[in-house]
Short mmCIF file of C-alpha atoms in Angstrom, two decimals:
data_model
loop_
_atom_site.label_atom_id
_atom_site.label_comp_id
_atom_site.label_asym_id
_atom_site.label_seq_id
_atom_site.Cartn_x
_atom_site.Cartn_y
_atom_site.Cartn_z
CA MET A 71 18.89 -14.54 20.10
CA VAL A 72 16.12 -16.99 19.24
CA MET A 73 14.33 -16.67 15.91
CA SER A 74 11.32 -18.92 15.42
CA LYS A 75 9.00 -19.27 12.44
CA PHE A 76 5.95 -21.48 12.38
CA ASN A 77 2.73 -21.80 10.39
CA LEU A 78 -0.79 -21.26 11.68
CA ASN A 79 -2.11 -22.82 8.50
CA GLN A 80 -0.83 -23.17 4.96
CA ASN A 81 -1.20 -19.42 4.28
CA ASP A 82 -0.22 -17.68 7.54
CA ARG A 83 3.28 -17.20 8.89
CA VAL A 84 4.28 -15.95 12.32
CA ASN A 85 7.82 -14.83 13.03
CA LEU A 86 8.75 -14.53 16.69
CA LYS A 87 12.11 -13.14 17.70
CA VAL A 88 12.96 -13.28 21.41
CA LYS A 89 16.09 -11.79 22.91
CA LEU A 90 17.11 -13.31 26.23
CA PRO A 91 17.39 -12.52 29.08
CA SER A 92 15.64 -9.15 28.68
CA PHE A 93 12.75 -10.80 26.81
CA ASP A 94 12.53 -8.01 24.26
CA SER A 95 10.36 -9.45 21.53
CA LEU A 96 9.44 -8.79 17.92
CA LEU A 97 6.40 -10.38 16.30
CA ASP A 98 5.24 -10.15 12.72
CA ILE A 99 2.30 -11.91 11.14
CA THR A 100 1.92 -12.08 7.38
CA ASP A 101 -0.59 -13.88 5.20
CA ASP A 102 0.73 -15.43 2.00
CA ASN A 103 -2.52 -14.60 0.20
CA GLU A 104 -2.11 -10.91 1.01
CA LEU A 105 1.53 -11.00 -0.11
CA ARG A 106 0.64 -12.61 -3.44
CA THR A 107 -2.10 -10.01 -3.90
CA PHE A 108 0.37 -7.18 -3.25
CA ARG A 109 3.10 -8.55 -5.52
CA ASN A 110 0.85 -9.47 -8.43
CA HIS A 111 -2.15 -7.14 -8.46
CA LEU A 112 -1.49 -3.88 -6.56
CA ARG A 113 0.46 -0.77 -7.34
CA PRO A 114 3.92 -1.04 -5.72
CA ILE A 115 3.05 1.31 -2.87
CA LEU A 116 3.61 0.53 0.80
CA ILE A 117 2.21 2.92 3.40
CA VAL A 118 3.80 2.25 6.77
CA TYR A 119 3.01 3.57 10.22
CA ALA A 120 3.14 2.65 13.89
CA THR A 121 0.66 3.08 16.71
CA HIS A 122 0.83 2.41 20.44
CA LEU A 123 -0.88 -0.51 22.13
CA LYS A 124 -3.13 0.37 25.05
CA GLY A 125 -3.42 -2.93 26.92
CA VAL A 126 -1.65 -4.25 30.02
CA TYR A 127 1.55 -4.86 28.05
CA LYS A 128 2.55 -1.71 26.24
CA GLY A 129 4.26 -1.79 22.91
CA THR A 130 3.96 -0.62 19.33
CA ASN A 131 1.82 -2.04 16.56
CA PHE A 132 3.44 -1.64 13.12
CA GLN A 133 1.25 -1.74 10.02
CA ALA A 134 1.83 -1.81 6.27
CA VAL A 135 -1.00 -1.27 3.81
CA GLY A 136 -1.37 -1.06 0.04
CA MET A 137 -4.01 0.45 -2.23
CA ASP A 138 -6.13 -1.43 -4.76
CA GLY A 139 -7.20 -0.10 -8.16
CA ASN A 140 -10.24 1.52 -6.57
CA ASN A 141 -8.10 3.32 -3.94
CA GLN A 142 -9.33 1.10 -1.13
CA ILE A 143 -7.07 0.02 1.72
CA VAL A 144 -5.52 -3.46 1.52
CA PRO A 145 -3.61 -4.49 4.68
CA ILE A 146 -0.38 -6.28 3.78
CA ALA A 147 1.40 -7.08 7.07
CA TYR A 148 1.42 -6.13 10.71
CA GLY A 149 3.82 -6.58 13.58
CA ILE A 150 4.26 -5.88 17.26
CA CYS A 151 7.45 -4.60 18.85
CA ARG A 152 8.61 -3.18 22.17
CA GLY A 153 8.54 0.45 21.03
CA GLU A 154 8.95 2.92 18.18
CA THR A 155 12.75 2.92 18.20
CA GLY A 156 15.33 2.94 15.45
CA ASP A 157 16.03 -0.77 15.95
CA CYS A 158 12.34 -1.65 15.77
CA TRP A 159 11.82 0.40 12.62
CA SER A 160 14.85 -1.30 11.05
CA TRP A 161 13.39 -4.68 11.93
CA TRP A 162 9.99 -3.74 10.49
CA MET A 163 11.45 -2.46 7.23
CA SER A 164 13.48 -5.68 6.90
CA VAL A 165 10.22 -7.63 7.32
CA LEU A 166 8.59 -5.58 4.57
CA LYS A 167 11.58 -6.10 2.28
CA GLU A 168 11.21 -9.84 2.73
CA CYS A 169 7.45 -9.58 2.08
CA ALA A 170 7.55 -7.29 -0.93
CA GLY A 171 10.78 -8.45 -2.52
CA ASP A 172 13.17 -6.22 -4.46
CA ASN A 173 11.31 -3.75 -6.64
CA PRO A 174 13.16 -0.65 -7.89
CA ASN A 175 9.82 1.07 -8.56
CA MET A 176 8.55 0.64 -4.99
CA VAL A 177 7.15 3.76 -3.32
CA ILE A 178 7.18 3.83 0.50
CA ILE A 179 5.10 6.46 2.27
CA SER A 180 5.45 7.06 6.00
CA ASP A 181 3.71 9.38 8.44
CA ARG A 182 7.22 10.16 9.69
CA HIS A 183 8.34 11.70 6.40
CA PRO A 184 8.02 15.32 7.62
CA SER A 185 10.30 14.70 10.60
CA ILE A 186 12.73 12.64 8.51
CA ALA A 187 13.31 14.92 5.55
CA LEU A 188 11.17 18.04 5.50
CA SER A 189 13.74 20.52 6.79
CA LYS A 190 16.40 19.27 4.36
CA LEU A 191 13.99 19.28 1.43
CA MET A 192 13.01 22.86 2.13
CA GLU A 193 16.65 23.85 1.62
CA ALA A 194 16.70 22.36 -1.90
CA ASP A 195 15.07 23.53 -5.09
CA PRO A 196 11.55 22.04 -5.65
CA THR A 197 12.73 20.52 -8.94
CA ARG A 198 14.89 18.15 -6.85
CA TRP A 199 12.09 16.68 -4.73
CA SER A 200 8.56 17.76 -5.73
CA ARG A 201 6.04 15.26 -7.05
CA ALA A 202 5.55 17.28 -10.26
CA HIS A 203 9.23 16.76 -11.17
CA CYS A 204 9.54 13.16 -9.96
CA PRO A 205 11.01 11.02 -12.78
CA ARG A 206 9.38 7.87 -11.37
CA THR A 207 5.71 7.00 -11.14
CA ARG A 208 4.13 7.96 -7.81
CA TYR A 209 0.86 6.12 -8.63
CA ASN A 210 -1.26 9.15 -7.72
CA TYR A 211 -0.76 8.70 -3.98
CA ARG A 212 1.32 10.87 -1.68
CA THR A 213 -0.11 10.81 1.88
CA SER A 214 -0.42 8.30 4.73
CA ASN A 215 -4.15 9.00 5.10
CA SER A 216 -5.11 5.41 4.32
CA ALA A 217 -2.93 4.16 7.17
CA GLU A 218 -4.58 6.68 9.48
CA SER A 219 -7.98 5.39 8.33
CA LEU A 220 -6.98 1.85 9.24
CA ASN A 221 -5.67 3.16 12.52
CA SER A 222 -9.09 4.67 13.32
CA CYS A 223 -10.77 1.35 12.42
CA THR A 224 -8.63 -0.58 14.87
CA VAL A 225 -8.25 1.88 17.76
CA ARG A 226 -10.82 0.12 19.93
CA TRP A 227 -8.98 -3.21 19.59
CA ARG A 228 -5.56 -2.05 20.78
CA LYS A 229 -6.42 -2.81 24.42
CA LEU A 230 -6.78 -6.51 23.60
CA PRO A 231 -4.10 -9.13 24.33
CA VAL A 232 -1.81 -9.74 21.39
CA THR A 233 -3.37 -13.07 20.41
CA MET A 234 -6.88 -11.58 20.34
CA LEU A 235 -5.62 -8.47 18.53
CA THR A 236 -4.06 -10.49 15.71
CA ASP A 237 -7.21 -12.59 15.30
CA THR A 238 -9.34 -9.44 15.16
CA TYR A 239 -7.17 -8.05 12.36
CA ARG A 240 -7.57 -11.30 10.44
CA ASP A 241 -11.37 -11.19 10.89
CA MET A 242 -11.49 -7.63 9.56
CA VAL A 243 -9.40 -8.39 6.46
CA GLN A 244 -11.36 -11.57 5.78
CA LYS A 245 -14.62 -9.57 5.68
CA TRP A 246 -13.08 -6.91 3.44
CA TYR A 247 -11.89 -9.49 0.93
CA PHE A 248 -15.32 -11.09 0.83
CA ASN A 249 -17.48 -7.95 0.66
CA ARG A 250 -15.62 -5.47 -1.58
CA ARG A 251 -16.92 -4.69 -5.01
CA LYS A 252 -15.76 -2.22 -7.63
CA VAL A 253 -17.48 1.17 -7.43
CA ALA A 254 -16.52 2.86 -10.78
CA ALA A 255 -13.77 4.82 -12.44
CA ASP A 256 -15.39 8.20 -11.76
CA LYS A 257 -12.17 10.04 -12.51
CA VAL A 258 -12.10 8.87 -16.14
CA GLU A 259 -15.77 9.74 -16.63
CA LYS A 260 -15.23 13.25 -15.27
CA ARG A 261 -12.27 13.76 -17.58
CA LYS A 262 -14.30 12.54 -20.54
CA ARG A 263 -16.96 15.16 -19.85
CA LYS A 264 -14.41 17.91 -19.21
CA SER A 265 -12.47 17.27 -22.43
CA VAL A 266 -15.43 16.98 -24.80
CA ARG A 267 -14.75 20.39 -26.45
CA TRP A 268 -10.96 20.19 -26.53
CA VAL A 269 -9.31 20.45 -29.95
CA VAL A 270 -6.77 17.89 -31.20
CA TYR A 271 -4.18 18.34 -33.96
CA GLY A 272 -2.16 15.42 -35.27
CA ILE A 273 1.63 15.68 -35.40
CA ASN A 274 2.39 12.14 -36.52
CA GLN A 275 1.08 8.64 -35.88
CA PHE A 276 1.88 8.77 -32.18
CA GLN A 277 2.15 12.46 -31.26
CA TYR A 278 -0.76 14.88 -30.93
CA GLN A 279 -1.25 18.46 -29.82
CA VAL A 280 -4.27 19.09 -27.62
CA SER A 281 -5.69 22.54 -26.93
CA ASP A 282 -7.73 22.53 -23.69
CA GLY A 283 -8.78 26.18 -23.93
CA GLN A 284 -6.00 27.27 -21.61
CA TYR A 285 -2.85 25.43 -22.66
CA ASN A 286 -1.53 23.41 -25.57
CA ARG A 287 -0.25 20.01 -24.46
CA GLU A 288 1.57 17.32 -26.39
CA VAL A 289 0.48 13.68 -26.02
CA ASN A 290 2.79 10.86 -27.07
CA LEU A 291 1.05 7.50 -27.35
CA ARG A 292 4.30 5.66 -28.07
CA THR A 293 5.90 6.64 -24.75
CA ASN A 294 2.63 6.98 -22.80
CA GLU A 295 3.38 10.57 -21.84
CA CYS A 296 1.48 13.83 -21.72
CA GLU A 297 3.02 17.23 -21.08
CA CYS A 298 0.64 17.86 -18.18
CA ARG A 299 2.18 14.73 -16.49
CA LYS A 300 -1.11 13.62 -14.91
CA TRP A 301 -1.06 10.47 -17.04
CA GLN A 302 2.45 9.49 -15.93
CA LEU A 303 1.90 10.33 -12.26
CA SER A 304 -1.45 8.59 -11.82
CA GLY A 305 -1.56 5.85 -14.43
CA ILE A 306 -5.02 7.07 -15.47
CA PRO A 307 -5.46 8.89 -18.81
CA CYS A 308 -5.72 12.65 -18.42
CA GLY A 309 -8.22 14.74 -20.37
CA HIS A 310 -5.68 15.32 -23.13
CA VAL A 311 -5.24 11.58 -23.74
CA ILE A 312 -9.01 11.07 -23.66
CA ALA A 313 -9.41 13.85 -26.24
CA VAL A 314 -6.88 12.08 -28.48
CA THR A 315 -8.72 8.75 -28.21
CA ARG A 316 -11.93 10.55 -29.16
CA PHE A 317 -10.11 12.18 -32.09
CA LEU A 318 -8.93 8.71 -33.22
CA GLY A 319 -12.46 7.34 -33.06
CA LEU A 320 -11.72 4.88 -30.22
CA THR A 321 -14.72 3.83 -28.15
CA ASP A 322 -12.82 4.00 -24.85
CA CYS A 323 -9.34 4.65 -23.43
CA VAL A 324 -8.96 1.46 -21.40
CA GLN A 325 -5.80 0.48 -23.30
CA TYR A 326 -4.10 3.58 -21.89
CA VAL A 327 -4.95 2.82 -18.26
CA GLN A 328 -2.22 1.11 -16.27
CA ASP A 329 -2.97 -2.49 -15.36
CA TRP A 330 -3.49 -1.79 -11.63
CA PHE A 331 -6.70 0.09 -12.40
CA LYS A 332 -8.24 -2.43 -14.77
CA LYS A 333 -11.18 -4.64 -13.86
CA GLU A 334 -9.19 -7.85 -14.19
CA LYS A 335 -6.57 -6.69 -11.70
CA TYR A 336 -9.21 -5.43 -9.27
CA GLN A 337 -11.06 -8.75 -9.37
CA ALA A 338 -7.79 -10.64 -8.95
CA THR A 339 -6.97 -8.53 -5.88
CA TYR A 340 -9.78 -10.17 -3.93
CA ALA A 341 -9.69 -13.60 -5.58
CA GLU A 342 -7.70 -14.95 -2.63
CA SER A 343 -9.36 -15.96 0.64
CA ILE A 344 -8.24 -15.10 4.16
CA GLN A 345 -8.43 -18.40 6.02
CA PHE A 346 -9.72 -19.12 9.52
CA VAL A 347 -6.77 -19.90 11.81
CA GLY A 348 -8.62 -21.97 14.41
CA ASN A 349 -8.74 -21.45 18.16
CA PHE A 350 -5.56 -20.24 19.82
CA ASN A 351 -5.72 -22.86 22.55
CA GLU A 352 -5.75 -25.58 19.88
CA TRP A 353 -2.70 -24.42 17.94
CA GLU A 354 0.06 -27.00 17.53
CA PHE A 355 3.50 -25.56 18.12
CA PRO A 356 6.78 -27.21 17.12
CA SER A 357 8.58 -28.88 19.99
CA HIS A 358 11.44 -26.35 19.92
CA ILE A 359 9.07 -23.45 20.74
CA HIS A 360 9.18 -22.78 24.48
CA PRO A 361 7.06 -20.39 26.57
CA VAL A 362 8.76 -17.11 27.45
CA ALA A 363 8.05 -14.57 30.15
CA PRO A 364 6.00 -11.45 29.34
CA PRO A 365 8.02 -9.10 27.11
CA ASN A 366 9.70 -5.97 28.36
CA MET A 367 7.67 -3.40 26.40
CA ASP A 368 8.27 0.33 26.48
CA ASN A 369 5.47 2.33 28.06
CA PRO A 370 4.92 5.30 25.71
#
């Protein structure tokens, strides 16, 4: 087994793992800027998926994406492997563990979840697995739709050779980092309008009862919890919290929004730059890197 790691520039790392003599290969490319962005400024969500390559050499393209505070897709890492097998998925998850580090609050969403766990979950009581009863924060995201969106953006490139494919991904992410701007927190504004007639009763300095015309909900500002659980699950104040801030005479509820959704975090998400990696035929490889024969990729 040969494991090689070399730098394209100061921010990009390529890991190439070649198994001789079958020439099965695993390739992952990560950008240090994207990793710092994920670790420091994004919600700890990783959405993972795999899609088939369509070029001369078949294989599987693995992707991992995150979500910024405006619910826009932020690619984190991508890799290429011989097929969508258990060994390849294990390798890809080990790559992501190295990228993301150990985080007990990490949420991983996969398009394979239904086939992995659905039948077993259906046998259990919903209080054991449903989002509404989840004791941890799910960050208001529960599908792999963003990964599918990225998949649709890149479908026309999957016939390219691997070197051109990786450079195309880098071009795309570079443009996204440069062009994105914050749209607005429409959700908070809608909740402000919806809660304008709700009635608030004080219980003590931190606890309040809010009547929304249908239910009475308790809001606890000390523990950052509301009985409706929307605040805990999304990180964005629900209408009950907004009603309490209005009752307290506060001009806004920004102090009750989790950091991932704040302007400073959003701006910091795209403060990094995705660097140009130069022309492939001009790359300088370490002397111990030797050419290998075309990989033995599975043909899906």
